[in-house]
Amino acid sequence: MTAPPTLAPRALAERREVARHRLSTHQRLWLATGSDGHGAHLIPVSFVLAGEYVAMATFERSRTMANLRARPRARLAIGDTDDVVAIDGDVSIVEVADVDATVADRYAQVSHDPRRIPGFLYLYLRPDRIQVWNGFHEYGGRTVMLDGSWLDEPVD
Amino acid sequence: MTAPPTLAPRALAERREVARHRLSTHQRLWLATGSDGHGAHLIPVSFVLAGEYVAMATFERSRTMANLRARPRARLAIGDTDDVVAIDGDVSIVEVADVDATVADRYAQVSHDPRRIPGFLYLYLRPDRIQVWNGFHEYGGRTVMLDGSWLDEPVD
């Protein structure tokens, strides 16, 4: 929000690349969940890409997991508040024994290893909307993926 | 999560000071909301301290505002995923005309000025729980405020 209003907004194609790059290179994100029973919850969590999914893990007995059991949908943010990549998607809860070994091995390189900590579960989020903006001047044109498809033309 | 497991966790008093310092010196935070009708939403937003409240502002017609009208409670995070200050509290929606001029003036210094943009409302969150941790090794003892009171002894 501190960017001067004269700063030119980035084009859609550049923002798409920012989203892809951040998903490929970062290791931690913010995970926001909410359900009927509870309000919103927000935690930092490690992640790796697993094909088209964002793979995460957290405690089975946690507010995040209770929220996701009640409403299996989440919103993620990667980066800081002045340079946002926000991702919405449905979430599947996956037992430790059912996670692909290659994914679990990569996950163990960016986090404690859920295979070695009792009471953990993996979370697989499939992005269906991704938004990229770095200030008020980029609020228009921030959507780079909608309904699971990368956009070639702005929709907002 | 990348901190070596031998790193000593900070004492409660030091974590309290981190929370106070961050609230006093930062200008942007993550705002997570959720309601019965919608899932979780998560946005970056500018803030200033207003007495015991965290004052923010956003669009009247937004997912965040719809969530808060349905369930006036939010969770905030200040800082990045490896160095967390998380804040839970009830939220009051405040009309632009009803905001203290001193607060509005300070807010205008860290953000676009809601007094000059049609369709904005202020949000006042009163913290009742604050948690501070910078990795898995600090997960115990992370609560520094509970039920609105700063703690002298760890509760978790």
Coordinates of N, CA, C and O in Angstrom, one line a residue, chain A residues 1-2 27-30 32-44 46 59 71 75-77 79-82 84 88 110-112 117 120 129 133 136 139, chain B residues 1-2 27-30 32-44 46 59 71 75-77 79-82 84 88 110-112 117 120 129 133 136 139:
Chain A
M1 N 0.8 -1.2 0.0 CA 0.0 0.0 0.0 C 0.9 1.3 0.0 O 0.4 2.3 -0.2
T2 N 2.2 1.1 0.2 CA 3.0 2.3 0.2 C 3.6 2.7 -1.1 O 4.2 3.7 -1.3
Q27 N 9.0 -21.9 0.8 CA 8.8 -23.1 1.6 C 7.8 -22.9 2.7 O 7.5 -23.9 3.4
R28 N 7.3 -21.7 2.9 CA 6.4 -21.4 4.0 C 5.3 -20.5 3.5 O 5.6 -19.6 2.7
L29 N 4.1 -20.7 4.0 CA 3.0 -19.8 3.6 C 2.1 -19.7 4.9 O 2.2 -20.3 5.9
W30 N 1.1 -18.7 4.7 CA 0.0 -18.5 5.7 C -1.2 -19.3 5.2 O -1.6 -19.3 4.1
A32 N -5.1 -19.9 6.0 CA -6.3 -19.4 6.7 C -7.4 -20.4 6.5 O -7.7 -20.8 5.3
T33 N -8.1 -20.8 7.5 CA -9.3 -21.7 7.5 C -10.4 -21.1 8.3 O -10.2 -20.3 9.2
G34 N -11.6 -21.5 8.0 CA -12.8 -21.1 8.8 C -13.9 -22.1 8.6 O -14.0 -22.8 7.6
S35 N -14.8 -22.1 9.6 CA -15.9 -23.1 9.5 C -17.1 -22.5 10.2 O -17.0 -21.5 10.8
D36 N -18.2 -23.3 10.2 CA -19.4 -22.8 10.8 C -19.2 -22.8 12.4 O -19.6 -21.9 13.0
G37 N -18.5 -23.8 12.9 CA -18.4 -23.9 14.3 C -17.4 -22.9 14.9 O -17.6 -22.3 16.0
H38 N -16.3 -22.6 14.2 CA -15.3 -21.7 14.7 C -15.2 -20.5 13.8 O -15.7 -20.5 12.7
G39 N -14.5 -19.5 14.2 CA -14.2 -18.4 13.3 C -13.0 -18.7 12.5 O -12.6 -19.9 12.3
A40 N -12.3 -17.7 12.0 CA -11.1 -17.9 11.2 C -9.9 -18.4 12.0 O -9.8 -17.9 13.2
H41 N -9.1 -19.2 11.4 CA -7.8 -19.5 12.1 C -6.7 -19.2 11.0 O -7.0 -19.2 9.8
L42 N -5.5 -19.0 11.5 CA -4.4 -18.6 10.6 C -3.1 -19.1 11.2 O -2.8 -18.7 12.3
I43 N -2.4 -19.9 10.4 CA -1.1 -20.4 10.9 C -0.1 -20.4 9.8 O -0.4 -20.4 8.6
P44 N 1.2 -20.3 10.2 CA 2.2 -20.5 9.2 C 2.5 -22.0 9.1 O 2.4 -22.7 10.0
S46 N 4.8 -25.1 6.5 CA 5.7 -25.4 5.4 C 4.9 -26.0 4.3 O 3.8 -26.7 4.5
F59 N -1.0 -30.6 12.8 CA -1.4 -31.5 13.8 C -2.9 -31.9 13.6 O -3.7 -31.1 13.2
R71 N -15.2 -27.7 7.0 CA -15.3 -27.0 5.7 C -14.0 -27.1 5.0 O -13.0 -26.3 5.3
R75 N -7.6 -20.5 2.3 CA -7.0 -19.5 1.5 C -5.6 -19.3 2.0 O -5.3 -19.3 3.2
L76 N -4.6 -19.3 1.1 CA -3.2 -19.3 1.4 C -2.6 -17.9 1.0 O -3.1 -17.3 0.0
A77 N -1.6 -17.5 1.6 CA -0.8 -16.4 1.2 C 0.7 -16.7 1.2 O 1.1 -17.3 2.2
G79 N 4.4 -14.9 0.7 CA 5.1 -13.6 0.6 C 4.6 -12.7 1.8 O 4.0 -13.2 2.7
D80 N 5.0 -11.5 1.7 CA 4.6 -10.6 2.8 C 3.5 -9.7 2.4 O 3.0 -9.7 1.2
T81 N 3.0 -8.9 3.3 CA 1.8 -8.1 3.1 C 1.9 -7.0 2.0 O 0.9 -6.6 1.5
D82 N 3.1 -6.7 1.6 CA 3.3 -5.7 0.5 C 3.5 -6.3 -0.8 O 3.7 -5.6 -1.8
V84 N 1.8 -9.7 -2.5 CA 0.9 -10.8 -2.1 C 0.8 -11.8 -3.3 O 0.6 -11.4 -4.4
D88 N -6.8 -19.6 -3.3 CA -8.0 -20.2 -2.7 C -8.1 -21.6 -3.3 O -7.9 -21.8 -4.5
V110 N 11.9 -29.4 4.1 CA 11.6 -28.0 4.4 C 10.9 -27.9 5.8 O 10.5 -26.8 6.2
S111 N 10.7 -29.0 6.5 CA 10.0 -29.0 7.7 C 10.4 -30.1 8.6 O 11.2 -31.0 8.2
H112 N 9.9 -30.2 9.8 CA 10.0 -31.4 10.6 C 9.2 -32.5 9.7 O 8.3 -32.1 9.0
I117 N 6.5 -37.7 13.4 CA 5.8 -37.0 14.6 C 4.4 -37.6 14.7 O 3.6 -37.4 13.8
F120 N 0.3 -36.1 13.2 CA 0.3 -35.2 12.0 C -0.6 -35.8 10.9 O -0.7 -37.0 10.7
R129 N -8.3 -20.4 -7.4 CA -8.2 -19.0 -7.7 C -6.8 -18.5 -7.2 O -6.5 -18.9 -6.0
W133 N -0.9 -9.2 -6.2 CA -0.8 -7.8 -6.2 C 0.2 -7.3 -5.2 O 0.4 -7.9 -4.2
F136 N -2.1 -1.1 -3.7 CA -3.5 -0.7 -4.1 C -3.5 -0.4 -5.7 O -4.6 -0.7 -6.3
Y139 N -4.6 -3.5 -7.6 CA -5.8 -4.2 -7.1 C -6.6 -4.7 -8.3 O -7.2 -5.8 -8.4
Chain B
M1 N 10.3 -22.5 11.3 CA 10.5 -23.9 11.3 C 11.9 -24.3 11.0 O 12.3 -25.5 11.1
T2 N 12.7 -23.4 10.5 CA 14.1 -23.8 10.1 C 15.1 -23.6 11.2 O 16.2 -24.0 11.0
Q27 N 3.3 -1.6 10.3 CA 2.2 -0.8 9.7 C 1.2 -1.7 8.8 O 0.2 -1.2 8.4
R28 N 1.6 -3.0 8.7 CA 0.7 -3.8 7.9 C 0.6 -5.2 8.5 O 1.6 -5.6 9.2
L29 N -0.5 -5.8 8.4 CA -0.7 -7.2 9.0 C -1.6 -8.0 8.1 O -2.2 -7.5 7.1
W30 N -1.7 -9.3 8.4 CA -2.6 -10.2 7.7 C -3.9 -10.3 8.6 O -3.8 -10.4 9.8
A32 N -7.3 -12.3 9.0 CA -8.1 -13.5 8.6 C -9.5 -13.5 9.2 O -9.6 -13.2 10.4
T33 N -10.5 -13.7 8.4 CA -11.9 -13.7 8.9 C -12.6 -14.9 8.4 O -12.2 -15.5 7.4
G34 N -13.7 -15.3 9.0 CA -14.5 -16.5 8.6 C -15.9 -16.4 9.1 O -16.1 -15.8 10.2
S35 N -16.8 -16.9 8.4 CA -18.2 -16.9 8.9 C -18.9 -18.1 8.5 O -18.4 -19.0 7.8
D36 N -20.2 -18.2 8.9 CA -21.0 -19.4 8.5 C -21.2 -19.4 7.0 O -21.2 -20.5 6.4
G37 N -21.5 -18.3 6.4 CA -21.8 -18.3 5.0 C -20.6 -18.5 4.1 O -20.7 -19.2 3.1
H38 N -19.5 -18.0 4.5 CA -18.3 -18.1 3.6 C -17.2 -18.9 4.4 O -17.3 -19.1 5.6
G39 N -16.2 -19.3 3.7 CA -15.1 -19.9 4.3 C -14.2 -18.8 4.8 O -14.6 -17.7 5.0
A40 N -12.9 -19.1 5.0 CA -12.0 -18.1 5.5 C -11.6 -17.2 4.4 O -11.5 -17.5 3.2
H41 N -11.3 -15.9 4.8 CA -10.7 -15.0 3.9 C -9.5 -14.4 4.6 O -9.3 -14.5 5.8
L42 N -8.6 -13.9 3.7 CA -7.3 -13.4 4.3 C -6.8 -12.3 3.4 O -6.7 -12.5 2.2
I43 N -6.6 -11.1 4.0 CA -6.1 -10.0 3.2 C -5.0 -9.3 4.0 O -4.9 -9.3 5.2
P44 N -4.1 -8.6 3.3 CA -3.2 -7.7 3.9 C -3.9 -6.3 4.1 O -4.6 -5.9 3.3
S46 N -3.4 -2.3 6.3 CA -2.7 -1.3 7.1 C -3.3 -1.2 8.5 O -4.5 -1.4 8.6
F59 N -12.8 -2.1 2.4 CA -14.0 -1.8 1.6 C -15.2 -2.4 2.3 O -15.3 -3.5 2.8
R71 N -19.9 -12.6 11.6 CA -19.1 -13.1 12.8 C -18.0 -12.1 13.1 O -17.0 -12.2 12.5
R75 N -8.6 -13.1 13.3 CA -7.2 -13.4 13.7 C -6.2 -12.7 12.9 O -6.4 -12.7 11.6
L76 N -5.3 -12.0 13.5 CA -4.3 -11.2 12.8 C -2.9 -11.9 12.9 O -2.6 -12.6 13.9
A77 N -2.1 -11.6 11.9 CA -0.7 -12.0 12.1 C 0.2 -10.8 11.6 O -0.1 -10.2 10.6
G79 N 4.2 -9.8 10.9 CA 5.5 -10.4 10.7 C 5.4 -11.5 9.7 O 4.4 -11.6 8.9
D80 N 6.5 -12.2 9.5 CA 6.5 -13.3 8.5 C 6.3 -14.7 9.1 O 6.2 -14.8 10.3
T81 N 6.2 -15.7 8.2 CA 5.9 -17.0 8.7 C 6.9 -17.6 9.6 O 6.6 -18.6 10.3
D82 N 8.1 -17.1 9.6 CA 9.2 -17.7 10.5 C 9.3 -16.9 11.8 O 10.2 -17.2 12.6
V84 N 6.4 -15.2 14.2 CA 5.0 -14.9 14.2 C 4.6 -14.1 15.4 O 5.0 -14.5 16.6
D88 N -5.8 -12.7 18.3 CA -7.2 -13.0 18.1 C -8.0 -11.9 18.9 O -7.6 -11.5 20.0
V110 N -0.2 5.8 7.0 CA 0.3 4.5 6.7 C -0.5 3.8 5.6 O -0.2 2.7 5.2
S111 N -1.5 4.5 5.0 CA -2.4 3.9 4.1 C -3.0 5.0 3.2 O -2.8 6.2 3.5
H112 N -3.7 4.6 2.2 CA -4.6 5.5 1.6 C -5.6 5.9 2.7 O -5.9 5.2 3.6
I117 N -11.9 8.0 0.4 CA -12.2 6.9 -0.5 C -13.7 6.5 -0.2 O -13.9 5.9 0.9
F120 N -15.4 2.9 2.2 CA -14.5 2.3 3.2 C -15.2 2.3 4.6 O -16.0 3.2 4.9
R129 N -6.3 -12.6 22.8 CA -5.2 -13.6 22.9 C -4.1 -13.2 21.9 O -4.4 -12.8 20.7
W133 N 5.8 -16.8 18.4 CA 6.7 -17.9 18.3 C 7.5 -17.8 17.0 O 6.9 -17.3 16.0
F136 N 9.2 -24.2 15.6 CA 8.6 -25.3 16.3 C 9.1 -25.4 17.8 O 8.3 -25.8 18.7
Y139 N 6.9 -23.5 20.2 CA 5.5 -23.7 20.2 C 4.9 -23.7 21.6 O 3.9 -23.2 21.9

